[in-house]
């Protein structure tokens, strides 16, 4: 059992709370029984699990066996050490170190083929979304709607921020996500594969009167400033959600969900 706060493994986990350290080491941290179970079930590369025996819950025997089968090292720590490693005020008693998935544009070619595994052949682009809760909610909603290909532009909140991760509720493990993208790079890739780009905009064409091609790309922009200038240029189709009673805009996560499910309804009704 680990009992020393000065242990190198403890220091490593604590440093994973820093974005720069996560990026340098290619790992991130997840916390909580449900999150660890989701990660294991969805095929995440768990490199190490830390648990506190004083905080074990009824699912621990099954989880411990599953971790053993997968060959994931499990290390017991005392409650004081767990609190040191945790980001939450009342830690649940378990956390895991996870290897970051490294996706490239080559992994996204499958969206060109509507027969691929996505219910919606779409590339979802989060362009400068800053709020961790919004980002995580959008990712979870996207997966629920059938979208598995996502990219985040430079300036979007860190994908492995613990608040983002908690908001995804495990959906992150079933998504292909490219990060640190430049808008111009995204547009170039879409043009080369003849993928039309749509962007959510308060001055766009009515969502319910828009024709959506298959495959397609959808851009959702920053909460305050909207999409980048590159996504407002020629060749990008702007769409808007009609609103009543002088409501000017919706939360970006809410708006994205509405658009995704309307696109899903439209595409699945034609298949």
mmCIF file of C-alpha atoms in Angstrom:
data_model
loop_
_atom_site.group_PDB
_atom_site.id
_atom_site.type_symbol
_atom_site.label_atom_id
_atom_site.label_comp_id
_atom_site.label_asym_id
_atom_site.label_seq_id
_atom_site.Cartn_x
_atom_site.Cartn_y
_atom_site.Cartn_z
ATOM 1 C CA UNK A 1 0.000 0.000 0.000
ATOM 2 C CA UNK A 2 1.217 3.486 -0.863
ATOM 3 C CA UNK A 3 1.220 5.734 2.182
ATOM 4 C CA UNK A 4 3.860 8.347 1.341
ATOM 5 C CA UNK A 5 2.876 11.633 -0.296
ATOM 6 C CA UNK A 6 6.445 11.859 -1.610
ATOM 7 C CA UNK A 7 6.235 8.630 -3.612
ATOM 8 C CA UNK A 8 7.195 9.184 -7.277
ATOM 9 C CA UNK A 9 3.966 7.582 -8.502
ATOM 10 C CA UNK A 10 1.950 9.957 -6.361
ATOM 11 C CA UNK A 11 3.922 12.928 -7.700
ATOM 12 C CA UNK A 12 3.342 11.731 -11.276
ATOM 13 C CA UNK A 13 -0.435 11.546 -10.781
ATOM 14 C CA UNK A 14 -0.520 14.982 -9.142
ATOM 15 C CA UNK A 15 1.382 16.419 -12.117
ATOM 16 C CA UNK A 16 -1.237 15.011 -14.493
ATOM 17 C CA UNK A 17 -3.507 17.809 -13.308
ATOM 18 C CA UNK A 18 -1.290 20.142 -15.380
ATOM 19 C CA UNK A 19 -2.045 20.431 -19.096
ATOM 20 C CA UNK A 20 1.608 20.784 -20.134
ATOM 21 C CA UNK A 21 2.584 17.657 -18.198
ATOM 22 C CA UNK A 22 -0.288 15.693 -19.764
ATOM 23 C CA UNK A 23 0.749 16.738 -23.248
ATOM 24 C CA UNK A 24 4.411 15.932 -22.635
ATOM 25 C CA UNK A 25 3.647 12.460 -21.269
ATOM 26 C CA UNK A 26 0.637 11.532 -23.404
ATOM 27 C CA UNK A 27 -1.485 10.449 -20.443
ATOM 28 C CA UNK A 28 -4.407 11.815 -18.478
ATOM 29 C CA UNK A 29 -6.369 11.106 -15.337
ATOM 30 C CA UNK A 30 -9.920 9.888 -14.734
ATOM 31 C CA UNK A 31 -11.663 9.611 -11.378
ATOM 32 C CA UNK A 32 -14.619 7.730 -9.953
ATOM 33 C CA UNK A 33 -16.005 4.203 -10.096
ATOM 34 C CA UNK A 34 -18.344 4.781 -13.005
ATOM 35 C CA UNK A 35 -15.720 6.575 -15.078
ATOM 36 C CA UNK A 36 -13.141 3.823 -14.604
ATOM 37 C CA UNK A 37 -15.753 1.192 -15.442
ATOM 38 C CA UNK A 38 -16.760 3.132 -18.579
ATOM 39 C CA UNK A 39 -13.146 3.447 -19.651
ATOM 40 C CA UNK A 40 -12.545 -0.263 -19.263
ATOM 41 C CA UNK A 41 -15.778 -1.189 -21.046
ATOM 42 C CA UNK A 42 -15.075 1.182 -23.952
ATOM 43 C CA UNK A 43 -11.543 -0.043 -24.549
ATOM 44 C CA UNK A 44 -9.543 2.814 -23.039
ATOM 45 C CA UNK A 45 -5.844 2.135 -22.499
ATOM 46 C CA UNK A 46 -5.664 2.235 -18.709
ATOM 47 C CA UNK A 47 -2.012 2.126 -17.662
ATOM 48 C CA UNK A 48 -2.524 2.101 -13.900
ATOM 49 C CA UNK A 49 -5.349 2.190 -11.351
ATOM 50 C CA UNK A 50 -5.122 3.532 -7.790
ATOM 51 C CA UNK A 51 -7.786 2.671 -5.222
ATOM 52 C CA UNK A 52 -8.450 3.169 -1.558
ATOM 53 C CA UNK A 53 -9.681 0.057 0.247
ATOM 54 C CA UNK A 54 -11.521 2.234 2.758
ATOM 55 C CA UNK A 55 -13.658 3.616 -0.073
ATOM 56 C CA UNK A 56 -14.415 0.439 -2.033
ATOM 57 C CA UNK A 57 -17.956 0.031 -3.333
ATOM 58 C CA UNK A 58 -19.991 -3.042 -4.198
ATOM 59 C CA UNK A 59 -18.757 -3.108 -7.808
ATOM 60 C CA UNK A 60 -15.102 -3.441 -6.818
ATOM 61 C CA UNK A 61 -14.788 -7.268 -6.982
ATOM 62 C CA UNK A 62 -16.040 -7.379 -10.584
ATOM 63 C CA UNK A 63 -13.975 -4.346 -11.574
ATOM 64 C CA UNK A 64 -10.849 -5.735 -9.934
ATOM 65 C CA UNK A 65 -11.276 -9.006 -11.843
ATOM 66 C CA UNK A 66 -11.796 -7.155 -15.143
ATOM 67 C CA UNK A 67 -8.656 -5.084 -14.537
ATOM 68 C CA UNK A 68 -6.713 -8.256 -13.765
ATOM 69 C CA UNK A 69 -7.882 -9.884 -17.001
ATOM 70 C CA UNK A 70 -6.770 -6.787 -18.943
ATOM 71 C CA UNK A 71 -3.420 -6.794 -17.171
ATOM 72 C CA UNK A 72 -3.890 -3.320 -15.679
ATOM 73 C CA UNK A 73 -1.696 -2.736 -12.598
ATOM 74 C CA UNK A 74 -3.777 -1.940 -9.507
ATOM 75 C CA UNK A 75 -2.176 -0.111 -6.597
ATOM 76 C CA UNK A 76 -3.764 0.363 -3.201
ATOM 77 C CA UNK A 77 -3.266 3.722 -1.492
ATOM 78 C CA UNK A 78 -4.422 5.124 1.807
ATOM 79 C CA UNK A 79 -7.103 7.809 1.993
ATOM 80 C CA UNK A 80 -4.604 10.607 2.566
ATOM 81 C CA UNK A 81 -2.678 9.735 -0.597
ATOM 82 C CA UNK A 82 -5.852 9.415 -2.631
ATOM 83 C CA UNK A 83 -6.933 12.892 -1.570
ATOM 84 C CA UNK A 84 -3.544 14.214 -2.642
ATOM 85 C CA UNK A 85 -3.893 12.668 -6.073
ATOM 86 C CA UNK A 86 -7.540 13.582 -6.565
ATOM 87 C CA UNK A 87 -9.012 16.711 -8.109
ATOM 88 C CA UNK A 88 -12.309 16.434 -6.228
ATOM 89 C CA UNK A 89 -13.204 17.569 -2.736
ATOM 90 C CA UNK A 90 -14.754 14.191 -1.875
ATOM 91 C CA UNK A 91 -12.939 11.533 -3.948
ATOM 92 C CA UNK A 92 -14.866 8.336 -4.616
ATOM 93 C CA UNK A 93 -11.914 6.076 -3.867
ATOM 94 C CA UNK A 94 -10.537 5.223 -7.294
ATOM 95 C CA UNK A 95 -8.706 6.910 -10.149
ATOM 96 C CA UNK A 96 -6.838 5.729 -13.225
ATOM 97 C CA UNK A 97 -4.055 6.901 -15.494
ATOM 98 C CA UNK A 98 -5.063 6.604 -19.153
ATOM 99 C CA UNK A 99 -3.000 6.721 -22.334
ATOM 100 C CA UNK A 100 -4.078 9.465 -24.736
ATOM 101 C CA UNK A 101 -5.254 8.250 -28.147
ATOM 102 C CA UNK A 102 -3.388 9.837 -31.036
ATOM 103 C CA UNK A 103 -5.637 10.324 -34.050
ATOM 104 C CA UNK A 104 -4.613 11.807 -37.390
ATOM 105 C CA UNK A 105 -6.510 13.009 -40.452
ATOM 106 C CA UNK A 106 -5.916 9.614 -42.066
ATOM 107 C CA UNK A 107 -8.168 8.081 -39.413
ATOM 108 C CA UNK A 108 -11.021 10.333 -40.535
ATOM 109 C CA UNK A 109 -11.274 9.149 -44.125
ATOM 110 C CA UNK A 110 -14.042 6.710 -43.181
ATOM 111 C CA UNK A 111 -16.574 9.533 -42.882
ATOM 112 C CA UNK A 112 -16.361 9.924 -46.659
ATOM 113 C CA UNK A 113 -18.026 6.526 -46.891
ATOM 114 C CA UNK A 114 -21.651 6.673 -45.620
ATOM 115 C CA UNK A 115 -21.447 2.938 -45.001
ATOM 116 C CA UNK A 116 -18.936 3.602 -42.232
ATOM 117 C CA UNK A 117 -19.700 3.108 -38.570
ATOM 118 C CA UNK A 118 -21.108 6.574 -37.933
ATOM 119 C CA UNK A 119 -24.888 6.885 -37.918
ATOM 120 C CA UNK A 120 -24.226 10.417 -39.156
ATOM 121 C CA UNK A 121 -21.298 10.652 -41.612
ATOM 122 C CA UNK A 122 -20.112 13.897 -40.079
ATOM 123 C CA UNK A 123 -16.965 15.608 -38.898
ATOM 124 C CA UNK A 124 -17.875 17.747 -35.867
ATOM 125 C CA UNK A 125 -15.599 20.747 -35.317
ATOM 126 C CA UNK A 126 -15.424 22.536 -31.960
ATOM 127 C CA UNK A 127 -13.955 25.930 -32.776
ATOM 128 C CA UNK A 128 -12.756 27.784 -29.703
ATOM 129 C CA UNK A 129 -15.362 26.354 -27.305
ATOM 130 C CA UNK A 130 -14.027 27.481 -23.927
ATOM 131 C CA UNK A 131 -16.325 26.153 -21.223
ATOM 132 C CA UNK A 132 -15.355 22.648 -20.029
ATOM 133 C CA UNK A 133 -18.977 21.707 -19.340
ATOM 134 C CA UNK A 134 -20.059 22.794 -22.818
ATOM 135 C CA UNK A 135 -17.234 20.886 -24.454
ATOM 136 C CA UNK A 136 -17.913 17.667 -22.554
ATOM 137 C CA UNK A 137 -21.666 17.902 -23.102
ATOM 138 C CA UNK A 138 -21.187 18.435 -26.846
ATOM 139 C CA UNK A 139 -18.926 15.375 -27.085
ATOM 140 C CA UNK A 140 -21.384 13.172 -25.193
ATOM 141 C CA UNK A 141 -24.320 14.454 -27.263
ATOM 142 C CA UNK A 142 -22.388 13.883 -30.483
ATOM 143 C CA UNK A 143 -21.728 10.251 -29.633
ATOM 144 C CA UNK A 144 -25.352 9.743 -28.620
ATOM 145 C CA UNK A 145 -26.436 11.153 -31.987
ATOM 146 C CA UNK A 146 -24.077 8.848 -33.859
ATOM 147 C CA UNK A 147 -21.121 11.128 -34.579
ATOM 148 C CA UNK A 148 -17.695 9.658 -33.800
ATOM 149 C CA UNK A 149 -15.318 11.952 -35.713
ATOM 150 C CA UNK A 150 -14.428 15.219 -33.934
ATOM 151 C CA UNK A 151 -11.719 17.841 -34.148
ATOM 152 C CA UNK A 152 -10.903 20.706 -31.804
ATOM 153 C CA UNK A 153 -9.309 23.905 -33.051
ATOM 154 C CA UNK A 154 -6.400 25.565 -31.293
ATOM 155 C CA UNK A 155 -7.893 27.659 -28.505
ATOM 156 C CA UNK A 156 -10.591 25.165 -27.577
ATOM 157 C CA UNK A 157 -10.530 24.049 -23.943
ATOM 158 C CA UNK A 158 -8.136 21.183 -23.188
ATOM 159 C CA UNK A 159 -9.791 17.876 -24.032
ATOM 160 C CA UNK A 160 -8.250 16.216 -20.967
ATOM 161 C CA UNK A 161 -9.320 18.855 -18.487
ATOM 162 C CA UNK A 162 -10.994 16.876 -15.687
ATOM 163 C CA UNK A 163 -14.158 18.973 -15.930
ATOM 164 C CA UNK A 164 -14.386 18.202 -19.646
ATOM 165 C CA UNK A 165 -13.816 14.523 -18.991
ATOM 166 C CA UNK A 166 -16.466 14.336 -16.295
ATOM 167 C CA UNK A 167 -18.981 16.055 -18.588
ATOM 168 C CA UNK A 168 -18.396 13.462 -21.328
ATOM 169 C CA UNK A 169 -19.303 10.713 -18.829
ATOM 170 C CA UNK A 170 -17.125 8.209 -20.701
ATOM 171 C CA UNK A 171 -18.120 9.161 -24.249
ATOM 172 C CA UNK A 172 -14.573 10.358 -24.924
ATOM 173 C CA UNK A 173 -13.402 6.738 -25.102
ATOM 174 C CA UNK A 174 -15.609 6.043 -28.139
ATOM 175 C CA UNK A 175 -14.691 9.136 -30.156
ATOM 176 C CA UNK A 176 -11.901 9.783 -32.645
ATOM 177 C CA UNK A 177 -10.647 13.275 -31.767
ATOM 178 C CA UNK A 178 -7.943 15.354 -33.391
ATOM 179 C CA UNK A 179 -6.834 18.357 -31.315
ATOM 180 C CA UNK A 180 -4.870 21.579 -31.867
ATOM 181 C CA UNK A 181 -6.237 22.007 -35.410
ATOM 182 C CA UNK A 182 -6.096 25.218 -37.413
ATOM 183 C CA UNK A 183 -9.330 26.274 -39.191
ATOM 184 C CA UNK A 184 -7.478 26.644 -42.504
ATOM 185 C CA UNK A 185 -6.144 23.094 -42.157
ATOM 186 C CA UNK A 186 -9.636 21.732 -41.502
ATOM 187 C CA UNK A 187 -11.080 23.540 -44.509
ATOM 188 C CA UNK A 188 -8.282 22.205 -46.708
ATOM 189 C CA UNK A 189 -8.972 18.615 -45.620
ATOM 190 C CA UNK A 190 -12.716 19.038 -46.190
ATOM 191 C CA UNK A 191 -12.190 20.532 -49.652
ATOM 192 C CA UNK A 192 -9.805 17.753 -50.663
ATOM 193 C CA UNK A 193 -12.441 15.146 -49.781
ATOM 194 C CA UNK A 194 -15.378 17.174 -51.130
ATOM 195 C CA UNK A 195 -16.975 17.446 -47.678
ATOM 196 C CA UNK A 196 -19.273 20.508 -47.441
ATOM 197 C CA UNK A 197 -18.832 22.587 -44.307
ATOM 198 C CA UNK A 198 -21.771 23.986 -42.323
ATOM 199 C CA UNK A 199 -21.398 26.403 -39.432
ATOM 200 C CA UNK A 200 -23.844 27.388 -36.726
ATOM 201 C CA UNK A 201 -24.506 31.130 -37.020
ATOM 202 C CA UNK A 202 -27.291 33.393 -35.782
ATOM 203 C CA UNK A 203 -27.535 34.937 -39.261
ATOM 204 C CA UNK A 204 -27.561 31.714 -41.260
ATOM 205 C CA UNK A 205 -30.206 29.843 -43.232
ATOM 206 C CA UNK A 206 -33.039 28.256 -41.253
ATOM 207 C CA UNK A 207 -31.894 24.859 -39.981
ATOM 208 C CA UNK A 208 -35.166 23.235 -41.013
ATOM 209 C CA UNK A 209 -34.911 24.530 -44.570
ATOM 210 C CA UNK A 210 -31.299 23.488 -45.124
ATOM 211 C CA UNK A 211 -30.296 20.528 -47.269
ATOM 212 C CA UNK A 212 -27.542 18.467 -45.654
ATOM 213 C CA UNK A 213 -25.143 16.475 -47.806
ATOM 214 C CA UNK A 214 -23.580 13.180 -46.828
ATOM 215 C CA UNK A 215 -20.847 13.291 -45.606
ATOM 216 C CA UNK A 216 -20.639 16.755 -44.061
ATOM 217 C CA UNK A 217 -18.756 18.837 -41.505
ATOM 218 C CA UNK A 218 -20.396 20.947 -38.804
ATOM 219 C CA UNK A 219 -18.627 23.808 -37.020
ATOM 220 C CA UNK A 220 -19.795 25.098 -33.626
ATOM 221 C CA UNK A 221 -18.034 28.218 -32.406
ATOM 222 C CA UNK A 222 -16.898 30.063 -29.332
ATOM 223 C CA UNK A 223 -19.563 30.923 -26.750
ATOM 224 C CA UNK A 224 -19.079 34.673 -27.015
ATOM 225 C CA UNK A 225 -17.479 35.355 -30.389
ATOM 226 C CA UNK A 226 -18.880 32.590 -32.548
ATOM 227 C CA UNK A 227 -16.809 30.788 -35.210
ATOM 228 C CA UNK A 228 -13.386 31.864 -36.433
ATOM 229 C CA UNK A 229 -13.146 34.184 -39.439
ATOM 230 C CA UNK A 230 -11.988 31.292 -41.629
ATOM 231 C CA UNK A 231 -15.300 29.519 -41.031
ATOM 232 C CA UNK A 232 -17.278 32.573 -42.066
ATOM 233 C CA UNK A 233 -15.760 32.865 -45.527
ATOM 234 C CA UNK A 234 -17.028 31.747 -48.940
ATOM 235 C CA UNK A 235 -17.737 28.063 -49.348
ATOM 236 C CA UNK A 236 -18.991 27.640 -45.771
ATOM 237 C CA UNK A 237 -22.765 27.327 -45.382
ATOM 238 C CA UNK A 238 -24.200 29.136 -42.371
ATOM 239 C CA UNK A 239 -27.231 27.683 -40.588
ATOM 240 C CA UNK A 240 -29.302 28.986 -37.701
ATOM 241 C CA UNK A 241 -31.894 27.635 -35.312
ATOM 242 C CA UNK A 242 -35.140 29.636 -35.583
ATOM 243 C CA UNK A 243 -36.124 31.193 -32.259
ATOM 244 C CA UNK A 244 -39.199 32.930 -30.939
ATOM 245 C CA UNK A 245 -39.969 35.748 -28.496
ATOM 246 C CA UNK A 246 -36.821 37.718 -29.314
ATOM 247 C CA UNK A 247 -34.476 35.091 -27.909
ATOM 248 C CA UNK A 248 -31.167 35.908 -29.565
ATOM 249 C CA UNK A 249 -29.110 32.769 -28.987
ATOM 250 C CA UNK A 250 -28.814 29.447 -27.188
ATOM 251 C CA UNK A 251 -26.068 27.833 -25.148
ATOM 252 C CA UNK A 252 -23.594 26.282 -27.611
ATOM 253 C CA UNK A 253 -24.064 22.765 -26.212
ATOM 254 C CA UNK A 254 -27.850 23.034 -26.461
ATOM 255 C CA UNK A 255 -27.655 24.461 -29.985
ATOM 256 C CA UNK A 256 -25.275 21.730 -31.111
ATOM 257 C CA UNK A 257 -27.596 19.032 -29.791
ATOM 258 C CA UNK A 258 -30.561 20.478 -31.675
ATOM 259 C CA UNK A 259 -28.607 20.631 -34.936
ATOM 260 C CA UNK A 260 -27.120 17.149 -34.549
ATOM 261 C CA UNK A 261 -30.460 15.500 -33.941
ATOM 262 C CA UNK A 262 -32.127 17.342 -36.798
ATOM 263 C CA UNK A 263 -29.333 16.202 -39.116
ATOM 264 C CA UNK A 264 -29.651 12.668 -37.747
ATOM 265 C CA UNK A 265 -33.406 12.701 -38.276
ATOM 266 C CA UNK A 266 -32.978 13.900 -41.831
ATOM 267 C CA UNK A 267 -30.226 11.445 -42.761
ATOM 268 C CA UNK A 268 -31.677 8.350 -41.150
ATOM 269 C CA UNK A 269 -35.102 8.995 -42.675
ATOM 270 C CA UNK A 270 -33.595 8.764 -46.153
ATOM 271 C CA UNK A 271 -31.814 5.464 -45.609
#
